[in-house]
Coordinates of C-alpha atoms in Angstrom, one line a residue:
X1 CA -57.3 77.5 -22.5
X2 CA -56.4 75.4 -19.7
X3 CA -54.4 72.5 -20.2
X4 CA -56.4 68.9 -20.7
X5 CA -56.0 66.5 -17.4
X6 CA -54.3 63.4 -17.9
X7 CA -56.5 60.6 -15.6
X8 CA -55.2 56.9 -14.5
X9 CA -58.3 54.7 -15.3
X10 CA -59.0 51.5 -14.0
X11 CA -60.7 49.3 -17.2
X12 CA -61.7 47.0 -14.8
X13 CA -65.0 50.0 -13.7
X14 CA -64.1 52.5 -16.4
X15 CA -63.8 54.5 -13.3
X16 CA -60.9 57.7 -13.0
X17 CA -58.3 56.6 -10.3
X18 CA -56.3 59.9 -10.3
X19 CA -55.5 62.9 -11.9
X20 CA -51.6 62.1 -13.2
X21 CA -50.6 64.9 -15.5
X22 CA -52.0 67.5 -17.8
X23 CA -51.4 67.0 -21.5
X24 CA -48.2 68.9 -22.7
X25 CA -48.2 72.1 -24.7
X26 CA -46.3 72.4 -27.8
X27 CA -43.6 74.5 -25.8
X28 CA -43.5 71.7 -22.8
X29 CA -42.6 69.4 -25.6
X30 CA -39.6 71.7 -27.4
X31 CA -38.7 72.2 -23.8
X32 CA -38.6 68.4 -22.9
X33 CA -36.5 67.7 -25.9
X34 CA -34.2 70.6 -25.8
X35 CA -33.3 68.9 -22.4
X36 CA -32.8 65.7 -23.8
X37 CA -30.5 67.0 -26.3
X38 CA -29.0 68.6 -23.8
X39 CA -28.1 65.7 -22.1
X40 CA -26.8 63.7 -24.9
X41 CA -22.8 64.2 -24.2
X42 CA -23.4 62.6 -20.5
X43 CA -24.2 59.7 -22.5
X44 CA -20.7 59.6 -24.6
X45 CA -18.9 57.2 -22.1
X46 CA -19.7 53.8 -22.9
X47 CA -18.5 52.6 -18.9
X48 CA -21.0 55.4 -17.9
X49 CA -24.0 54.3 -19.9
X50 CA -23.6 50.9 -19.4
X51 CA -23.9 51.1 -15.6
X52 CA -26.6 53.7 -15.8
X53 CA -28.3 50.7 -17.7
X54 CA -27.4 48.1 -14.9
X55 CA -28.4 50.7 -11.9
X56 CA -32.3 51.6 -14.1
X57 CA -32.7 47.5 -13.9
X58 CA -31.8 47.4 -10.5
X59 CA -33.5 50.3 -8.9
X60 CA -37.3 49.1 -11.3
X61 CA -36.3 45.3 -9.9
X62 CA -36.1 47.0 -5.9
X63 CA -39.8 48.5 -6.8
X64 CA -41.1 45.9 -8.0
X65 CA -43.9 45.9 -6.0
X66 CA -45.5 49.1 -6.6
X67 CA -44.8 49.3 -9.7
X68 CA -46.9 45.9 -10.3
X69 CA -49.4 47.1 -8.4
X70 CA -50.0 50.8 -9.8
X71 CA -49.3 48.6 -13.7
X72 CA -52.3 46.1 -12.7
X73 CA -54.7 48.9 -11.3
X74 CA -54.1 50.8 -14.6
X75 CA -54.2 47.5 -17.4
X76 CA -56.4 44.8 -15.7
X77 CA -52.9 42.3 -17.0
X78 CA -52.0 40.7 -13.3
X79 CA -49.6 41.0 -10.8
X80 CA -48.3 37.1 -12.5
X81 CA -48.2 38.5 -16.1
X82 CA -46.4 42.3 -15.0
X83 CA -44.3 40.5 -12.6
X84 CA -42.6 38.7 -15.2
X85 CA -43.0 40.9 -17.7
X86 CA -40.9 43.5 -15.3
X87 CA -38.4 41.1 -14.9
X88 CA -37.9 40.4 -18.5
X89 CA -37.5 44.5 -18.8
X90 CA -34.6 44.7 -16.2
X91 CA -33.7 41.8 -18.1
X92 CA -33.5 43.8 -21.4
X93 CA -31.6 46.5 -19.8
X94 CA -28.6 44.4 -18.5
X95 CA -28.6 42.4 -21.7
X96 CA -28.2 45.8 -23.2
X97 CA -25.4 46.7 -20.6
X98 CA -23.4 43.7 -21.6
X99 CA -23.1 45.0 -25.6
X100 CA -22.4 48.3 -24.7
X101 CA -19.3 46.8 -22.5
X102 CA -18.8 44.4 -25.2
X103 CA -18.7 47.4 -28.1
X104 CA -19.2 44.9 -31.3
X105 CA -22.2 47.3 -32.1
X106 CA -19.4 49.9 -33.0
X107 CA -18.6 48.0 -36.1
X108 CA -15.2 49.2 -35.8
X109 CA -13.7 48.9 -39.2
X110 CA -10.0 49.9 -40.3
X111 CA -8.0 49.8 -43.4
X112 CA -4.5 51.0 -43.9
X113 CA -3.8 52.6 -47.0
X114 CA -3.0 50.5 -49.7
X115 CA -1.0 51.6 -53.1
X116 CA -1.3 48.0 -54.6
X117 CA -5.2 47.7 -54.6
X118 CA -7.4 48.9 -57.8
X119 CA -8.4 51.9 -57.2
X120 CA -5.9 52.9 -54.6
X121 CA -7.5 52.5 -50.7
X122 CA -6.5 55.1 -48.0
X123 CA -6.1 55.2 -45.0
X124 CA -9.7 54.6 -43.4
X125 CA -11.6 54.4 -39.9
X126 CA -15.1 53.4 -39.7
X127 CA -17.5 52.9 -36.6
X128 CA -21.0 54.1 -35.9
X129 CA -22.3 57.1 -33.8
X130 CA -25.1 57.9 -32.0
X131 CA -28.4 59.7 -34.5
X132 CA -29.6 62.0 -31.8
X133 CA -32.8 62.5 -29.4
X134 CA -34.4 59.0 -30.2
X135 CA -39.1 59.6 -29.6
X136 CA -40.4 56.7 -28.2
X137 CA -44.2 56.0 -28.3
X138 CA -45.2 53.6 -25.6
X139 CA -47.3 50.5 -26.4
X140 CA -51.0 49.8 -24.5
X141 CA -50.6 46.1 -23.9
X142 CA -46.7 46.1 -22.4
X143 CA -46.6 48.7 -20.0
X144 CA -43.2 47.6 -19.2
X145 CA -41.7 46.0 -22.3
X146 CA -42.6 48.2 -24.8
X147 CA -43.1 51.4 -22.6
X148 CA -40.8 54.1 -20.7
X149 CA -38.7 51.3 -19.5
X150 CA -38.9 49.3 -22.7
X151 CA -36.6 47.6 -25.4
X152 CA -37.0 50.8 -27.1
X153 CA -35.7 53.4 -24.4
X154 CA -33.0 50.8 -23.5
X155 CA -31.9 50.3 -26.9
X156 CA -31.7 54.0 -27.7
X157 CA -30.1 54.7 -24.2
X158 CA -27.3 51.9 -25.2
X159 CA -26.6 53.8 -28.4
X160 CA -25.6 57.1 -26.8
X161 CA -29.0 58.8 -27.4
X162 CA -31.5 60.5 -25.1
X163 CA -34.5 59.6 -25.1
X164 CA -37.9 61.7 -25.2
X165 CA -41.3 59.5 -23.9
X166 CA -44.9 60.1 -25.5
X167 CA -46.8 58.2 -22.8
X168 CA -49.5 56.1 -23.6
X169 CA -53.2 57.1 -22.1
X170 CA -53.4 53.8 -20.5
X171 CA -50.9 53.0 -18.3
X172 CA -49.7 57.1 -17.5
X173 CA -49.4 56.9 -13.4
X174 CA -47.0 54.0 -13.9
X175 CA -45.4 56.2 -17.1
X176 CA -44.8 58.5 -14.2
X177 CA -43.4 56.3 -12.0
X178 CA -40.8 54.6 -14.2
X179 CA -39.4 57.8 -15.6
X180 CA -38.7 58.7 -12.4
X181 CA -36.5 55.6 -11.5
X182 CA -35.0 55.9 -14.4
X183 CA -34.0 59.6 -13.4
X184 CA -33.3 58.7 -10.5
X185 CA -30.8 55.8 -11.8
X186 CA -29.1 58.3 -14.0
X187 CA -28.4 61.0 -11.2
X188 CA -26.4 58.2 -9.5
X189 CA -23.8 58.4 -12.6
X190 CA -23.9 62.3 -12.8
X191 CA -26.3 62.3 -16.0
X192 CA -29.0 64.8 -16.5
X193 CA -32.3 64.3 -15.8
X194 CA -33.4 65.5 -18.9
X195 CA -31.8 62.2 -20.7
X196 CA -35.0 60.4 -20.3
X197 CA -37.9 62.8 -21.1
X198 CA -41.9 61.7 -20.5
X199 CA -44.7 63.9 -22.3
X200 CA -48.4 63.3 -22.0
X201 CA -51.2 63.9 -24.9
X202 CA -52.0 63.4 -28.4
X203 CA -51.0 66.9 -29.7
X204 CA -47.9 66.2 -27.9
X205 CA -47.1 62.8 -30.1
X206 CA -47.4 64.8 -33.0
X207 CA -45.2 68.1 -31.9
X208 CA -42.5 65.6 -30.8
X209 CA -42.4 63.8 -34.4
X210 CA -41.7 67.2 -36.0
X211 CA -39.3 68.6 -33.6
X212 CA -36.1 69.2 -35.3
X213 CA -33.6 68.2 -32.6
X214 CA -35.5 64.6 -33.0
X215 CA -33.4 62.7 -35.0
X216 CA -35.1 58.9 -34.9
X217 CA -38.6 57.9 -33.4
X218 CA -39.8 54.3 -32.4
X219 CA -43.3 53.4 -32.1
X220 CA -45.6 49.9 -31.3
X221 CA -49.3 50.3 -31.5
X222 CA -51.8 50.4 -34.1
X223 CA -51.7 51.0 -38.0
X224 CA -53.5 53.6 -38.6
X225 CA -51.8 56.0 -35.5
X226 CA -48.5 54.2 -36.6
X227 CA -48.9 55.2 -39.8
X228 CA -49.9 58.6 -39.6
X229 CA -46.8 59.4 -37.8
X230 CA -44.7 57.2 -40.3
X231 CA -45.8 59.8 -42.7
X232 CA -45.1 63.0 -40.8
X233 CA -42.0 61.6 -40.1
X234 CA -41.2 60.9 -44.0
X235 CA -43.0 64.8 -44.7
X236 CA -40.4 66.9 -42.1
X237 CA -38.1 69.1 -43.8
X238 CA -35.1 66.4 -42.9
X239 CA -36.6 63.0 -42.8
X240 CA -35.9 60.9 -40.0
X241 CA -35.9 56.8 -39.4
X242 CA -39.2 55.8 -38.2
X243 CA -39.1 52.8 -36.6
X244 CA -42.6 51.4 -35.9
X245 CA -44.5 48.2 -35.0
X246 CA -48.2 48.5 -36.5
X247 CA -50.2 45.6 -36.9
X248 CA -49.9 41.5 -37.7
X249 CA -51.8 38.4 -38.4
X250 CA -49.5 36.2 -37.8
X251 CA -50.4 33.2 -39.9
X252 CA -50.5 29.8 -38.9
X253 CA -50.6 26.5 -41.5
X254 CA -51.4 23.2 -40.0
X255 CA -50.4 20.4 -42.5
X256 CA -53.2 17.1 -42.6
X257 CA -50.7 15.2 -40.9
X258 CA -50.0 17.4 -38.5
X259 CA -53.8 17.2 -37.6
X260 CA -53.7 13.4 -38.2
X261 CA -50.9 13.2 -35.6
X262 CA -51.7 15.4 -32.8
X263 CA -55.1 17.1 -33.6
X264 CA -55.7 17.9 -29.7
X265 CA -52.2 19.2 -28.8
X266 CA -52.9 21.2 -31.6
X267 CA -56.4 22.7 -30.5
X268 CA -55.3 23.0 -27.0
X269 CA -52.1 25.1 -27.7
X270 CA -53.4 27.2 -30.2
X271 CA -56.2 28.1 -27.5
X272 CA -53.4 29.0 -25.2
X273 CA -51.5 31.5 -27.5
X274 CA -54.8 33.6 -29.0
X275 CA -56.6 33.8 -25.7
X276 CA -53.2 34.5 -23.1
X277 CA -53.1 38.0 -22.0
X278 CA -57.1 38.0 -23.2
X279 CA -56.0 38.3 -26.8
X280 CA -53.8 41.2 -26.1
X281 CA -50.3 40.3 -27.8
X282 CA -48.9 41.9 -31.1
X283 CA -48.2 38.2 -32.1
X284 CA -51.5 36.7 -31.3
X285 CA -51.8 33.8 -34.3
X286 CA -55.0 35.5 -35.7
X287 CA -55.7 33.1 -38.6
X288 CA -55.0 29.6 -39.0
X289 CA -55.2 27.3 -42.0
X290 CA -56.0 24.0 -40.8
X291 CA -57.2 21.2 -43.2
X292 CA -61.2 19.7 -43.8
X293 CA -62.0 16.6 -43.0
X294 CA -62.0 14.6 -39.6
X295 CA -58.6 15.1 -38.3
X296 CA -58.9 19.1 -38.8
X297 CA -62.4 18.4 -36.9
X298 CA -61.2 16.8 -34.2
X299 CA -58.6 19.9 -34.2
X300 CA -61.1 22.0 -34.0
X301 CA -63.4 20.5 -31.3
X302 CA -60.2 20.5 -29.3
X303 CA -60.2 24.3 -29.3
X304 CA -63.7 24.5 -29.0
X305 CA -63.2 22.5 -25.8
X306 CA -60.5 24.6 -24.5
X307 CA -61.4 28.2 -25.5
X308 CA -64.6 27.7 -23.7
X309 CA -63.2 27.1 -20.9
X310 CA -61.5 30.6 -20.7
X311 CA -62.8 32.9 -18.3
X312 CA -63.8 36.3 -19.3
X313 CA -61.2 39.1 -19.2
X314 CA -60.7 42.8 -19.0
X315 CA -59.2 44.3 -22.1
X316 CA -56.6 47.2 -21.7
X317 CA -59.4 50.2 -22.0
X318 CA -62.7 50.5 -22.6
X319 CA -62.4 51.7 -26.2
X320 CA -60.4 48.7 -27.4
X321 CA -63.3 46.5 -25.5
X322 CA -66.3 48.4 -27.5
X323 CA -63.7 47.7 -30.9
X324 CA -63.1 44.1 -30.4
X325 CA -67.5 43.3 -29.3
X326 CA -67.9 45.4 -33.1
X327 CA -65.2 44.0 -34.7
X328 CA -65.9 40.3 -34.1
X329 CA -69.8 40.9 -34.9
X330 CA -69.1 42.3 -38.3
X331 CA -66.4 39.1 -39.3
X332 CA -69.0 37.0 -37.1
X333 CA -72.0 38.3 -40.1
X334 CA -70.5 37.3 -43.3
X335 CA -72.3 34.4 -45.3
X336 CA -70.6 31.2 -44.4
X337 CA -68.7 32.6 -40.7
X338 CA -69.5 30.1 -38.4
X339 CA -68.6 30.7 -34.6
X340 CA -68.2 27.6 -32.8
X341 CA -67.5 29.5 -29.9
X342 CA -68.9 33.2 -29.9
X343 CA -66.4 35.9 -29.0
X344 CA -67.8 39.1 -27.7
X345 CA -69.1 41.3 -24.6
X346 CA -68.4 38.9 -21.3
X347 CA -70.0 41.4 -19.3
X348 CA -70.1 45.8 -18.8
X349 CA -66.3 45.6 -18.4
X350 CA -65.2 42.2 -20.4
X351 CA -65.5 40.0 -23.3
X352 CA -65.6 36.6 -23.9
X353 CA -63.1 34.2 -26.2
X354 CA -63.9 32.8 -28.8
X355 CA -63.4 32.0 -32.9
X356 CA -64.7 32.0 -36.4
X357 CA -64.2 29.6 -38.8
X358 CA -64.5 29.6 -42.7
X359 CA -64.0 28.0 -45.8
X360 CA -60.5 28.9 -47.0
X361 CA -62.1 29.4 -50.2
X362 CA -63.3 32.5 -49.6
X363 CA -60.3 34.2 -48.4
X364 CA -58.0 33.4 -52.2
X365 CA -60.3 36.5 -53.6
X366 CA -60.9 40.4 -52.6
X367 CA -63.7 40.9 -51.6
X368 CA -65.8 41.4 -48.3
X369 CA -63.9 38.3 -46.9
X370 CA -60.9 40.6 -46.5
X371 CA -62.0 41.7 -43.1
X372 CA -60.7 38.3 -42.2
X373 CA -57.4 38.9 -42.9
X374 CA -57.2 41.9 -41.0
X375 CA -55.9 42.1 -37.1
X376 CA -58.8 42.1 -34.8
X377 CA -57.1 43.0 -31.3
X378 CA -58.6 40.7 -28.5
X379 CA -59.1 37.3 -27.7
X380 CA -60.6 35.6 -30.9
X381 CA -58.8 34.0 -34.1
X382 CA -60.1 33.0 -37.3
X383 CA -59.8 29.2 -38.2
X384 CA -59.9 28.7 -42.4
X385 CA -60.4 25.1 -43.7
X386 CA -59.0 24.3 -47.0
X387 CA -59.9 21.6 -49.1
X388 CA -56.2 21.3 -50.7
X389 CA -52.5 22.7 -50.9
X390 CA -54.3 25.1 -53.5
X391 CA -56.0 27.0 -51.1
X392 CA -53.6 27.4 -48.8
X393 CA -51.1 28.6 -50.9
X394 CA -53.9 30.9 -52.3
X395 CA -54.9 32.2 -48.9
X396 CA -50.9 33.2 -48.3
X397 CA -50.7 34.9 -51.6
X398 CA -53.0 37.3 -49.9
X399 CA -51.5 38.0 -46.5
X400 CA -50.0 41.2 -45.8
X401 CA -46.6 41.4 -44.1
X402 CA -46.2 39.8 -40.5
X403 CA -44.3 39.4 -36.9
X404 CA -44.2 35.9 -37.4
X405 CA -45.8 33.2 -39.4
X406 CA -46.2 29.3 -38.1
X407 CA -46.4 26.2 -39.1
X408 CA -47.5 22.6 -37.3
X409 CA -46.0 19.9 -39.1
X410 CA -46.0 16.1 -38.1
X411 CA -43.1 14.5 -37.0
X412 CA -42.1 13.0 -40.6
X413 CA -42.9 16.3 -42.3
X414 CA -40.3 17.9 -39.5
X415 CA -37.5 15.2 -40.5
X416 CA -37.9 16.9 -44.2
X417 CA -40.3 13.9 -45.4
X418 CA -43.4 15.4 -47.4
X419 CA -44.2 19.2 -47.8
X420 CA -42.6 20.8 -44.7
X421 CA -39.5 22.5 -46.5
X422 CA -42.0 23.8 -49.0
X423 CA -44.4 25.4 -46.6
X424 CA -41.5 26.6 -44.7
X425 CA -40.2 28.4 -48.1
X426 CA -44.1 29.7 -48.7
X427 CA -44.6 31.7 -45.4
X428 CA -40.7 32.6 -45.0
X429 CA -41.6 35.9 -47.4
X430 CA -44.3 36.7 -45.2
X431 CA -42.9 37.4 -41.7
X432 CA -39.8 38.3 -39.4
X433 CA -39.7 35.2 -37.5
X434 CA -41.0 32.0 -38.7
X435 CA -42.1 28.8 -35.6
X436 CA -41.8 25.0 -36.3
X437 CA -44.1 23.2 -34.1
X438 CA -44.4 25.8 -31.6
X439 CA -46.7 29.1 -30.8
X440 CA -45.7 33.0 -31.5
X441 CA -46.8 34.2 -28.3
X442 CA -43.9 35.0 -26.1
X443 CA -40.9 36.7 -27.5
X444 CA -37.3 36.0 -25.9
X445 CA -34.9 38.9 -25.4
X446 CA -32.0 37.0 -26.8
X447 CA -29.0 37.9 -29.4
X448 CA -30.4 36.0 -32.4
X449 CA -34.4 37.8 -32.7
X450 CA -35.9 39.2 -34.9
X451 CA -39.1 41.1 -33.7
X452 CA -40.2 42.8 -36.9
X453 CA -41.6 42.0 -40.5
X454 CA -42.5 43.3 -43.7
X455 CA -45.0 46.3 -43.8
X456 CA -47.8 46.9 -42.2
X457 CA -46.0 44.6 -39.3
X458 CA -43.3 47.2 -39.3
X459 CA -42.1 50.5 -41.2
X460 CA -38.7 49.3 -41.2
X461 CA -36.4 45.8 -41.3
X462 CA -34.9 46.3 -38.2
X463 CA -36.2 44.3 -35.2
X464 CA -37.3 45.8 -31.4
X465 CA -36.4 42.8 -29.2
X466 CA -33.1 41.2 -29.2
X467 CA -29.3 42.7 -29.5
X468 CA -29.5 43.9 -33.1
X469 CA -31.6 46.6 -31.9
X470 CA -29.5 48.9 -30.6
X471 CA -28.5 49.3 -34.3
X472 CA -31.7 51.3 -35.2
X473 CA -30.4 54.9 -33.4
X474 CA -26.7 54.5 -35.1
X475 CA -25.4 55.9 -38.3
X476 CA -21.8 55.2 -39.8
X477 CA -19.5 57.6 -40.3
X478 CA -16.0 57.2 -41.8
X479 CA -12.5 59.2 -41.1
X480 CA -10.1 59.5 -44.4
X481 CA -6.8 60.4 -43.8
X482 CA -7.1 61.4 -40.3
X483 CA -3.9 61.9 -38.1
X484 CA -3.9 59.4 -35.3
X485 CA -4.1 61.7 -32.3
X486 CA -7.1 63.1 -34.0
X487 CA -8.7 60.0 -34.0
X488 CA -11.4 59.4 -31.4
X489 CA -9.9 56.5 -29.3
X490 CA -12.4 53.8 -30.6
X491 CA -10.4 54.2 -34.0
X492 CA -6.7 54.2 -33.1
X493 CA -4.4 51.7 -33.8
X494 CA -3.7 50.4 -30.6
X495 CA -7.4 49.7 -29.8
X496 CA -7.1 51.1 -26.2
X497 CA -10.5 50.8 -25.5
X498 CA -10.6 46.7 -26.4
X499 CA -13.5 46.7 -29.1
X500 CA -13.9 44.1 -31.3
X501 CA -12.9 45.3 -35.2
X502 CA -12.0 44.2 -38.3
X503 CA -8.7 45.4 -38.8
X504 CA -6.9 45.5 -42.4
X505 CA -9.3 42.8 -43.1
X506 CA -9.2 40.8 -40.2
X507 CA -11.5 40.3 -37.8
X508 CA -10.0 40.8 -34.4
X509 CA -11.4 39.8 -30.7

């Protein structure tokens, strides 16, 4: 049986662009990661993987503008939006550079032996070590960011371990591309081209979760496919990490006097974060509380003003278009869903912004209202007016876990007059990253995030964005007793390689 073609397709026609691939067989996949563990020990040299991270950003940056190009004939996202996104990639990758240099990610730890101490302490040497061959499963809406080149791959790359690709239909010319400057950018520092490995197909996701030599897998897209390999992760003979993104609401509470204040702000920014990228972010606020009564009226008409004047857009395939026209009908039917601006089809290829809004009421119970509370991936959000603090607290009983959660307080409520540290407190539980006064959309590559939640927003605690990542594909391991010169060098006593450690309980810089 011959092998399925893989085809670029351009979701603004629904038209095939080009044959890129066929879909790999289960033996192209044990191949693909027998190479990547093949490669790993190139990786060993911190100096060496650090500037194979510096030379990946620079050599993506220098293409730029192909790489834009093929990425916008294959998601319909702009050259604006993949330009910066792109940047904010090579960003990642440097950022990543720098801690690798640094070395704090180590955790080098070291404790002389101790005869006093109850029980007795030995002489002991602890840093972590790179897991192993490290899956990544590229996301649909950040061909970049969250794709071959993505915090993912850079992350895992940082940490010592090769990296094996499951391509994601959508964007799998560009998939192409990338994996080969990445190749490219490791020949140039003698490591294998097998360290970054690319496969193409369904059936090829699900050999590379069970292959043995895979040690750790990181996925962002969808709950149910996130899931299922969550599971066949958990059901291999040796269980391995599974590190995925799935789904989130991401909640927003708007206080009365928030509304009171700045009712318009309000409506107008909230339009910007649910409709940018045509509704196509993993932290798209997808239901907000906002009060009844006139000032959460006036919020309203304020978004009603400004999501219709959003121009129609092109969602990533045509699949996720035909998902998001049923999805929003079916919230859209329930008794009491009003749409004060009707999402849906904008055309063959596009849909339209737009939102629901409901009592809050109906969301404190299970019932059919549930469907509210679930992600629905495109440009539309669902606005819930409660009646009292009651009700909101009800409705957040009710949420599941979450990327983020946000709240809009009013200037006196942000000075720590009134409610704000107790709504604050309320959606904390809820989410990975909570906003004051500000919109979810956008996530900064910096030292400090957090791009994770509890389940179904992720399998795991650990974040994808930000520094801390890199901790995902590292286990500790600890040396009792060892003799000095049998010590790997990060351990000795005379710290020859620099690193950062806590020595004899000290912390050392």
């Amino acid at each position: 049986m011959a092998a399925a073609p893989v085809w670029s397709v351009d979701p603004r026609t629904g038209k095939q662009r080009e044959q890129v691939a066929v879909e790999a067989t289960a033996q192209e996949v044990d191949a693909t990661v027998r190479a990547a563990h093949a490669a790993r020990d190139s990786l060993a040299d911190r100096t060496v993987r650090a500037a194979f991270l510096r030379t990946a950003a620079d050599r993506l940056h220098a293409a730029k503008d192909h790489l834009v190009e093929v990425a916008d004939a294959e998601t319909a996202l702009g050259p604006v939006r993949l330009t910066g996104e792109l940047a904010r990639t090579c960003y990642q990758l440097r950022a990543f550079a720098d801690i690798v240099d640094e070395g704090a990610f180590l955790d080098v730890v070291i404790d002389h032996p101790d005869d006093t101490a109850t029980p007795p302490v030995p002489d002991l040497r602890r840093y972590k070590i790179p897991l192993g061959v490290v899956a990544v499963y590229s996301a649909s809406n950040f061909p970049f960011a969250f794709s071959v080149p993505g915090g993912d791959t850079a992350s895992a790359l940082a940490a010592g371990c090769p990296v094996v690709v499951k391509s994601h239909p959508d964007h799998p010319a560009l998939s192409e591309l990338v994996a080969k400057v990445l190749r490219n950018a490791a020949a140039e520092h003698g490591i294998p081209a097998g360290v970054l490995g690319l496969v193409h197909g369904f059936e090829a996701g699900v050999e590379l979760i069970k292959h043995p030599l895979v040690r750790a897998a990181g996925f962002t897209g969808s709950v149910r496919g996130g899931r299922a390999l969550f599971d066949a992760a958990a059901a291999r003979e040796v269980p391995i990490p599974f590190h995925g993104e799935l789904g989130s609401l991401n909640p927003v509470v708007v206080t009365e006097a928030a509304a009171a204040e700045r009712a318009e702000a309000i409506g107008t920014g909230l339009a910007g974060s649910m409709t940018l990228g045509v509704g196509q972010f993993c932290v798209k606020p997808g239901l907000v509380l906002v009060p009844a009564g006139g000032a959460g009226d006036q919020l309203v008409k304020s978004l009603t003003d400004a999501v219709s004047d959003t121009d129609a857009g092109v969602l990533l395939d045509h699949r996720m278009r035909d998902n998001f026209v049923a999805g929003v009908a079916e919230r859209a039917g329930l008794p009491g869903v009003e749409t004060p601006v009707t999402p849906g089809a904008g055309g063959e290829h596009t849909v339209s912004a737009g939102f629901l809004t409901v009592p809050a009421s109906k969301l404190t119970e299970e019932g059919a209202y549930d469907l509210l509370l679930e992600e629905c991936f495109g440009p539309v959000t669902v606005v819930a007016r409660y009646e009292d603090d009651t009700e909101v607290k009800g409705v957040l009983s009710r949420l599941p876990g979450n990327l983020t959660a946000t709240v809009q307080l009013s200037s006196e409520e942000a000075a720590g007059e009134g409610r704000g540290a107790e709504i604050l407190r309320e959606v904390t539980p809820l989410a990975g990253r909570v906003l004051v006064n500000g919109w979810p959309t956008g996530v900064a590559v910096a030292p400090a995030q957090h791009h994770g939640g509890p389940y179904p927003a992720t399998t795991s605690t650990s974040t994808s964005v930000g520094g801390t990542a890199i901790e995902r594909w590292l286990r500790p391991v600890v040396y009792q007793g060892a003799p000095e010169a049998l010590l790997p060098p990060e351990l000795r006593d005379d710290n020859p390689l620099g690193l950062p450690r806590r020595f004899d309980g000290r912390l050392e810089r």
